[in-house]
mmCIF file of C-alpha atoms and ligand atoms in Angstrom:
data_model
loop_
_atom_site.group_PDB
_atom_site.id
_atom_site.type_symbol
_atom_site.label_atom_id
_atom_site.label_comp_id
_atom_site.label_asym_id
_atom_site.label_seq_id
_atom_site.Cartn_x
_atom_site.Cartn_y
_atom_site.Cartn_z
ATOM 1 C CA HIS A 70 -0.152 0.444 0.058
ATOM 2 C CA GLY A 71 1.441 3.394 -0.516
ATOM 3 C CA HIS A 72 4.349 2.348 -3.767
ATOM 4 C CA TRP A 73 2.464 4.628 -6.288
ATOM 5 C CA SER A 74 4.734 5.952 -8.875
ATOM 6 C CA TYR A 75 4.665 8.074 -11.655
ATOM 7 C CA ALA A 76 5.619 5.482 -14.108
ATOM 8 C CA ASP A 77 2.398 3.541 -13.206
ATOM 9 C CA LYS A 78 0.283 5.448 -12.565
ATOM 10 C CA ASP A 79 -1.964 4.523 -15.273
ATOM 11 C CA GLU A 80 -2.800 1.775 -12.863
ATOM 12 C CA TRP A 81 -3.193 3.890 -9.528
ATOM 13 C CA PRO A 82 -6.870 3.526 -10.025
ATOM 14 C CA LEU A 83 -7.145 -0.220 -9.463
ATOM 15 C CA GLU A 84 -5.448 0.757 -5.992
ATOM 16 C CA PHE A 85 -6.914 4.151 -5.732
ATOM 17 C CA PRO A 86 -10.511 3.953 -6.976
ATOM 18 C CA ASP A 87 -10.297 7.857 -6.883
ATOM 19 C CA CYS A 88 -8.193 8.143 -8.791
ATOM 20 C CA GLY A 89 -10.170 6.434 -11.462
ATOM 21 C CA GLY A 90 -12.722 9.583 -10.629
ATOM 22 C CA GLN A 91 -14.473 12.328 -12.684
ATOM 23 C CA MET A 92 -13.278 14.923 -10.724
ATOM 24 C CA GLN A 93 -9.292 14.538 -11.086
ATOM 25 C CA SER A 94 -6.956 17.345 -10.539
ATOM 26 C CA PRO A 95 -4.135 18.343 -13.253
ATOM 27 C CA ILE A 96 -6.484 19.549 -15.954
ATOM 28 C CA ASN A 97 -5.991 22.244 -18.733
ATOM 29 C CA ILE A 98 -7.111 25.728 -18.818
ATOM 30 C CA ASP A 99 -8.784 26.271 -21.494
ATOM 31 C CA THR A 100 -8.768 30.540 -21.634
ATOM 32 C CA ASN A 101 -12.002 30.780 -23.803
ATOM 33 C CA SER A 102 -13.972 28.304 -21.933
ATOM 34 C CA THR A 103 -13.573 29.744 -18.263
ATOM 35 C CA ILE A 104 -16.358 31.671 -17.440
ATOM 36 C CA PHE A 105 -16.138 35.383 -14.872
ATOM 37 C CA SER A 106 -17.500 34.906 -12.222
ATOM 38 C CA ARG A 107 -17.435 38.432 -9.736
ATOM 39 C CA GLU A 108 -17.280 36.723 -6.557
ATOM 40 C CA LEU A 109 -13.693 35.139 -6.244
ATOM 41 C CA GLN A 110 -12.319 38.617 -4.638
ATOM 42 C CA PRO A 111 -8.335 38.825 -4.449
ATOM 43 C CA VAL A 112 -6.883 35.814 -2.747
ATOM 44 C CA VAL A 113 -5.697 37.106 1.125
ATOM 45 C CA LEU A 114 -3.133 35.769 3.300
ATOM 46 C CA ALA A 115 -1.903 35.954 7.375
ATOM 47 C CA GLY A 116 1.189 35.200 8.752
ATOM 48 C CA TYR A 117 3.687 33.947 6.419
ATOM 49 C CA ASN A 118 6.331 36.309 6.962
ATOM 50 C CA LEU A 119 8.444 34.130 9.441
ATOM 51 C CA ASP A 120 10.981 34.534 11.820
ATOM 52 C CA PRO A 121 13.772 33.001 11.026
ATOM 53 C CA SER A 122 14.154 31.532 14.934
ATOM 54 C CA GLU A 123 11.614 29.397 12.828
ATOM 55 C CA GLN A 124 12.502 25.818 12.027
ATOM 56 C CA LEU A 125 10.988 24.202 9.415
ATOM 57 C CA SER A 126 11.208 21.232 8.293
ATOM 58 C CA LEU A 127 12.020 20.514 4.287
ATOM 59 C CA MET A 128 11.035 16.162 3.129
ATOM 60 C CA ASN A 129 11.987 14.581 -0.115
ATOM 61 C CA ASN A 130 9.136 11.795 -0.116
ATOM 62 C CA GLY A 131 10.126 10.234 -3.476
ATOM 63 C CA HIS A 132 7.878 11.637 -4.744
ATOM 64 C CA THR A 133 8.754 15.826 -4.157
ATOM 65 C CA VAL A 134 10.253 18.206 -2.227
ATOM 66 C CA VAL A 135 8.030 19.232 0.653
ATOM 67 C CA LEU A 136 8.676 22.200 2.999
ATOM 68 C CA ARG A 137 6.502 21.617 6.150
ATOM 69 C CA LEU A 138 3.992 24.746 7.107
ATOM 70 C CA PRO A 139 1.915 25.581 10.587
ATOM 71 C CA GLY A 140 -1.323 26.345 11.015
ATOM 72 C CA SER A 141 -0.844 29.635 11.690
ATOM 73 C CA LEU A 142 -0.587 30.390 8.377
ATOM 74 C CA THR A 143 -3.915 31.570 6.659
ATOM 75 C CA ILE A 144 -5.962 32.295 3.892
ATOM 76 C CA ALA A 145 -7.749 34.445 5.583
ATOM 77 C CA SER A 146 -10.242 35.867 2.360
ATOM 78 C CA GLY A 147 -10.776 34.479 -1.098
ATOM 79 C CA TYR A 148 -12.390 31.570 -0.199
ATOM 80 C CA PRO A 149 -16.192 31.337 1.114
ATOM 81 C CA GLN A 150 -14.519 29.529 4.210
ATOM 82 C CA GLU A 151 -10.806 29.337 5.856
ATOM 83 C CA TYR A 152 -8.170 27.684 5.102
ATOM 84 C CA ARG A 153 -4.711 27.131 7.411
ATOM 85 C CA ALA A 154 -1.258 25.915 5.672
ATOM 86 C CA MET A 155 -0.252 22.183 5.948
ATOM 87 C CA GLN A 156 3.041 22.266 3.481
ATOM 88 C CA LEU A 157 3.980 23.072 0.331
ATOM 89 C CA HIS A 158 5.777 21.402 -2.679
ATOM 90 C CA LEU A 159 6.414 21.430 -5.716
ATOM 91 C CA HIS A 160 6.439 19.534 -9.442
ATOM 92 C CA TRP A 161 8.926 20.192 -12.079
ATOM 93 C CA GLY A 162 10.248 17.846 -15.015
ATOM 94 C CA SER A 163 14.031 17.475 -16.769
ATOM 95 C CA PRO A 164 16.359 19.323 -18.539
ATOM 96 C CA GLU A 165 15.186 18.256 -21.912
ATOM 97 C CA GLY A 166 11.218 19.435 -21.031
ATOM 98 C CA PRO A 167 8.852 21.215 -18.527
ATOM 99 C CA GLY A 168 6.566 19.884 -16.009
ATOM 100 C CA SER A 169 4.047 22.174 -14.548
ATOM 101 C CA GLU A 170 0.453 20.307 -13.424
ATOM 102 C CA HIS A 171 -1.353 22.283 -14.833
ATOM 103 C CA THR A 172 -1.736 23.571 -17.956
ATOM 104 C CA VAL A 173 -3.142 26.108 -19.701
ATOM 105 C CA ASP A 174 -4.434 25.944 -23.280
ATOM 106 C CA GLY A 175 -2.303 23.466 -24.335
ATOM 107 C CA ARG A 176 0.807 25.306 -22.772
ATOM 108 C CA ARG A 177 3.225 22.903 -19.962
ATOM 109 C CA TYR A 178 5.312 26.071 -17.443
ATOM 110 C CA ASP A 179 8.685 24.985 -16.202
ATOM 111 C CA GLY A 180 7.327 23.862 -12.939
ATOM 112 C CA GLU A 181 4.446 24.704 -10.491
ATOM 113 C CA ILE A 182 4.800 25.216 -6.767
ATOM 114 C CA HIS A 183 1.571 24.293 -4.835
ATOM 115 C CA MET A 184 0.496 25.171 -1.594
ATOM 116 C CA VAL A 185 -2.095 22.982 0.780
ATOM 117 C CA TYR A 186 -4.267 23.703 3.624
ATOM 118 C CA TYR A 187 -7.025 21.820 4.760
ATOM 119 C CA ASN A 188 -10.681 23.363 6.376
ATOM 120 C CA PRO A 189 -10.346 23.974 10.498
ATOM 121 C CA SER A 190 -14.055 23.091 10.803
ATOM 122 C CA SER A 191 -13.550 19.455 10.221
ATOM 123 C CA ASP A 192 -12.264 17.345 13.580
ATOM 124 C CA SER A 193 -8.174 16.973 11.571
ATOM 125 C CA ILE A 194 -7.212 16.974 8.797
ATOM 126 C CA LYS A 195 -7.457 13.593 7.656
ATOM 127 C CA GLU A 196 -11.625 14.587 8.366
ATOM 128 C CA ALA A 197 -10.662 17.691 6.050
ATOM 129 C CA MET A 198 -9.235 15.382 3.281
ATOM 130 C CA ARG A 199 -13.093 13.007 2.254
ATOM 131 C CA GLN A 200 -15.144 16.206 2.788
ATOM 132 C CA PRO A 201 -15.910 18.794 -0.350
ATOM 133 C CA GLY A 202 -14.071 21.438 -0.646
ATOM 134 C CA GLY A 203 -11.975 20.143 3.318
ATOM 135 C CA LEU A 204 -9.037 21.002 0.890
ATOM 136 C CA ALA A 205 -7.811 23.718 -0.986
ATOM 137 C CA VAL A 206 -4.473 24.345 -2.665
ATOM 138 C CA LEU A 207 -2.478 27.129 -4.337
ATOM 139 C CA ALA A 208 -1.189 26.883 -6.877
ATOM 140 C CA ALA A 209 1.646 29.102 -8.817
ATOM 141 C CA PHE A 210 3.653 28.369 -12.273
ATOM 142 C CA LEU A 211 6.995 28.100 -12.050
ATOM 143 C CA GLN A 212 9.469 30.186 -15.146
ATOM 144 C CA VAL A 213 12.859 30.762 -16.285
ATOM 145 C CA GLY A 214 13.598 34.303 -16.527
ATOM 146 C CA PRO A 215 16.470 36.860 -16.075
ATOM 147 C CA GLU A 216 17.210 36.845 -12.725
ATOM 148 C CA ASP A 217 17.810 34.263 -9.509
ATOM 149 C CA ASN A 218 14.923 33.976 -7.145
ATOM 150 C CA VAL A 219 15.477 35.269 -3.647
ATOM 151 C CA HIS A 220 12.834 33.965 -1.793
ATOM 152 C CA TYR A 221 13.071 30.570 -3.886
ATOM 153 C CA GLN A 222 16.400 30.314 -3.149
ATOM 154 C CA HIS A 223 16.308 29.154 1.110
ATOM 155 C CA LEU A 224 14.780 26.216 -0.029
ATOM 156 C CA LEU A 225 17.235 25.611 -3.266
ATOM 157 C CA GLU A 226 20.669 26.408 -1.677
ATOM 158 C CA GLN A 227 20.121 23.209 1.266
ATOM 159 C CA LEU A 228 17.798 21.014 -1.336
ATOM 160 C CA HIS A 229 20.943 19.161 -1.832
ATOM 161 C CA GLU A 230 20.790 17.799 1.804
ATOM 162 C CA VAL A 231 17.733 16.154 0.613
ATOM 163 C CA GLN A 232 19.086 14.529 -1.835
ATOM 164 C CA GLU A 233 17.693 10.674 -0.831
ATOM 165 C CA GLU A 234 14.537 9.533 -1.037
ATOM 166 C CA GLY A 235 13.383 9.685 3.053
ATOM 167 C CA LYS A 236 16.048 12.893 4.223
ATOM 168 C CA GLU A 237 14.819 15.468 5.620
ATOM 169 C CA THR A 238 16.063 19.462 7.277
ATOM 170 C CA THR A 239 15.467 22.298 9.067
ATOM 171 C CA VAL A 240 14.876 25.775 6.996
ATOM 172 C CA ALA A 241 15.081 28.890 8.945
ATOM 173 C CA GLY A 242 11.226 30.720 8.611
ATOM 174 C CA PHE A 243 11.148 32.916 6.096
ATOM 175 C CA ASN A 244 8.683 35.242 3.502
ATOM 176 C CA ILE A 245 7.016 31.790 3.085
ATOM 177 C CA GLU A 246 4.445 34.599 -0.084
ATOM 178 C CA GLY A 247 7.603 35.764 -1.535
ATOM 179 C CA LEU A 248 7.214 32.144 -3.138
ATOM 180 C CA LEU A 249 3.541 32.861 -4.730
ATOM 181 C CA PRO A 250 3.137 35.929 -7.317
ATOM 182 C CA ALA A 251 3.180 38.555 -6.197
ATOM 183 C CA ASN A 252 -0.693 39.231 -8.368
ATOM 184 C CA LEU A 253 -2.917 37.123 -5.449
ATOM 185 C CA GLY A 254 -6.041 38.889 -7.099
ATOM 186 C CA ARG A 255 -6.321 37.137 -10.815
ATOM 187 C CA TYR A 256 -6.316 34.036 -10.377
ATOM 188 C CA TYR A 257 -8.882 30.184 -11.810
ATOM 189 C CA ARG A 258 -10.924 28.234 -9.579
ATOM 190 C CA TYR A 259 -12.323 25.152 -9.956
ATOM 191 C CA SER A 260 -13.588 22.029 -8.176
ATOM 192 C CA GLY A 261 -10.982 18.960 -8.382
ATOM 193 C CA SER A 262 -8.058 16.252 -6.607
ATOM 194 C CA LEU A 263 -5.101 15.932 -5.200
ATOM 195 C CA THR A 264 -3.147 14.516 -7.825
ATOM 196 C CA THR A 265 -1.154 11.906 -6.613
ATOM 197 C CA PRO A 266 -3.066 9.291 -4.921
ATOM 198 C CA SER A 267 -5.159 8.868 -2.939
ATOM 199 C CA CYS A 268 -6.724 11.107 -5.467
ATOM 200 C CA TYR A 269 -9.058 12.103 -3.221
ATOM 201 C CA GLN A 270 -11.767 14.659 -4.938
ATOM 202 C CA THR A 271 -12.121 17.315 -2.197
ATOM 203 C CA VAL A 272 -9.430 19.879 -3.369
ATOM 204 C CA ASN A 273 -11.058 23.646 -3.494
ATOM 205 C CA TRP A 274 -8.357 24.436 -6.495
ATOM 206 C CA THR A 275 -6.956 27.927 -7.285
ATOM 207 C CA VAL A 276 -4.861 28.280 -10.077
ATOM 208 C CA PHE A 277 -3.163 31.751 -10.384
ATOM 209 C CA ASN A 278 -2.555 33.459 -13.596
ATOM 210 C CA GLN A 279 1.178 35.629 -13.134
ATOM 211 C CA THR A 280 4.175 32.560 -12.985
ATOM 212 C CA VAL A 281 6.482 33.077 -10.984
ATOM 213 C CA LEU A 282 9.789 33.968 -12.352
ATOM 214 C CA LEU A 283 12.891 31.998 -11.637
ATOM 215 C CA SER A 284 16.812 31.823 -12.872
ATOM 216 C CA LYS A 285 17.352 29.569 -15.620
ATOM 217 C CA GLU A 286 20.167 28.137 -13.253
ATOM 218 C CA GLN A 287 17.984 27.202 -10.425
ATOM 219 C CA ILE A 288 15.185 25.527 -12.494
ATOM 220 C CA SER A 289 18.498 22.862 -13.480
ATOM 221 C CA LEU A 290 18.962 22.601 -9.945
ATOM 222 C CA LEU A 291 15.251 21.580 -8.660
ATOM 223 C CA GLU A 292 15.309 19.570 -11.911
ATOM 224 C CA THR A 293 18.708 17.409 -11.555
ATOM 225 C CA THR A 294 19.649 17.580 -7.384
ATOM 226 C CA LEU A 295 16.833 15.392 -5.882
ATOM 227 C CA GLN A 296 16.234 11.540 -6.535
ATOM 228 C CA GLY A 297 13.410 9.460 -6.282
ATOM 229 C CA ASP A 298 12.883 5.853 -5.299
ATOM 230 C CA ASP A 299 15.471 3.845 -5.636
ATOM 231 C CA ASP A 300 17.676 6.069 -6.815
ATOM 232 C CA LYS A 301 16.762 7.327 -9.792
ATOM 233 C CA ASP A 302 16.824 11.512 -10.865
ATOM 234 C CA LEU A 303 12.814 12.510 -9.209
ATOM 235 C CA GLN A 304 12.192 14.397 -12.437
ATOM 236 C CA ASN A 305 9.432 15.219 -14.635
ATOM 237 C CA ASN A 306 6.384 14.943 -10.934
ATOM 238 C CA PHE A 307 3.896 15.642 -12.324
ATOM 239 C CA ARG A 308 0.511 13.633 -13.647
ATOM 240 C CA LEU A 309 -1.230 14.495 -16.750
ATOM 241 C CA THR A 310 -3.853 16.257 -17.325
ATOM 242 C CA GLN A 311 -7.522 14.626 -16.451
ATOM 243 C CA SER A 312 -10.774 15.301 -17.518
ATOM 244 C CA LEU A 313 -13.085 17.982 -16.692
ATOM 245 C CA HIS A 314 -16.288 15.504 -17.056
ATOM 246 C CA GLY A 315 -18.826 18.931 -17.860
ATOM 247 C CA ARG A 316 -16.880 20.745 -14.314
ATOM 248 C CA LYS A 317 -16.501 24.624 -14.892
ATOM 249 C CA VAL A 318 -13.514 26.796 -14.120
ATOM 250 C CA LEU A 319 -14.165 30.115 -13.145
ATOM 251 C CA ALA A 320 -11.866 33.330 -13.886
ATOM 252 C CA SER A 321 -11.556 36.239 -11.168
ATOM 253 C CA PHE A 322 -10.846 37.959 -14.539
ATOM 254 C CA GLN A 323 -12.061 38.951 -17.441
HETATM 255 S S1 LIG B 557 -1.619 17.766 -4.482
HETATM 256 O O1 LIG B 557 -1.038 19.499 -4.034
HETATM 257 O O2 LIG B 557 -2.473 17.626 -5.049
HETATM 258 N N1 LIG B 557 -0.046 17.421 -5.807
HETATM 259 C C1 LIG B 557 -1.462 16.664 -3.548
HETATM 260 C C2 LIG B 557 -0.983 14.939 -3.114
HETATM 261 C C3 LIG B 557 -1.290 14.420 -2.556
HETATM 262 C C4 LIG B 557 -0.550 14.992 -0.732
HETATM 263 C C5 LIG B 557 -0.608 16.593 -0.545
HETATM 264 C C6 LIG B 557 -0.343 17.297 -2.536
HETATM 265 N N2 LIG B 557 -1.121 14.130 0.296
HETATM 266 C C7 LIG B 557 -1.722 14.691 0.993
HETATM 267 C C8 LIG B 557 -1.282 13.126 2.235
HETATM 268 C C9 LIG B 557 -1.943 13.418 3.702
HETATM 269 C C10 LIG B 557 -1.035 14.466 4.208
HETATM 270 C C11 LIG B 557 -1.045 15.703 2.995
HETATM 271 C C12 LIG B 557 0.031 17.008 3.963
HETATM 272 O O3 LIG B 557 -1.155 15.618 2.614
HETATM 273 O O4 LIG B 557 -2.125 12.493 1.542
HETATM 274 O O5 LIG B 557 -1.171 12.511 4.142
HETATM 275 O O6 LIG B 557 -1.338 15.440 5.116
HETATM 276 O O7 LIG B 557 1.187 16.912 3.647
HETATM 277 ZN ZN1 LIG B 558 1.396 19.200 -5.852
#
């Protein structure tokens, strides 16, 4: 149980039935088919400027690199309910090709950051994961730009400490909001799932329109530093886009 890999993705539904459901993620966002909704207010975050004395766990779980986040980091606005942070992680490609999970009009970006949240009105995180809207993920695309991104440098300079699957280190607190785009007002919203097993269909997705720029060197470091299961390079850790099955994708902007 729990021994899934990106090479086996066609077989995920056999062990994890939700992976074969009708509300799966990621998706392609067809910008001509999105529906503008004036109800979608800008995302407002609270509590992200962490003191360097606060130590956060950074771990290679064999599928991605995960930074655990304190529950004091919240989404204060932009959703009808409050959400509390659990973790953030990244998806990427390889030197040969890009690796975002969502695509926009068929275009795959170099990478994607996911900040994962739960609705604290559930009794536990385990409960939240099974409730409709119990989870939220804020997603932003990573793209090569002209300069080093100083916010990402906090994570990237310690990646070598978690090269092998199962390794863990600590990162000093920094301004976590800096990992997301500056503009949190323009985004897409749809109902979907976790993009890995269990594939629970309980995620209220936000995909920001503005991308995050990292230097070529920073993207390369992400693509070539980590090892996954069986000591192979951890690359192309993205799932292919899933059918909408009639779902609507809302846009906060026109
Ligand atoms: S993602 O953002 O859709 N790529 C995604 C995929 C899988 C998880 C989270 C986000 N997995 C869950 C684990 C839980 C854990 C939670 C928070 O992440 O199944 O056991 O509590 O770390
Ligand atoms: Zn993810």
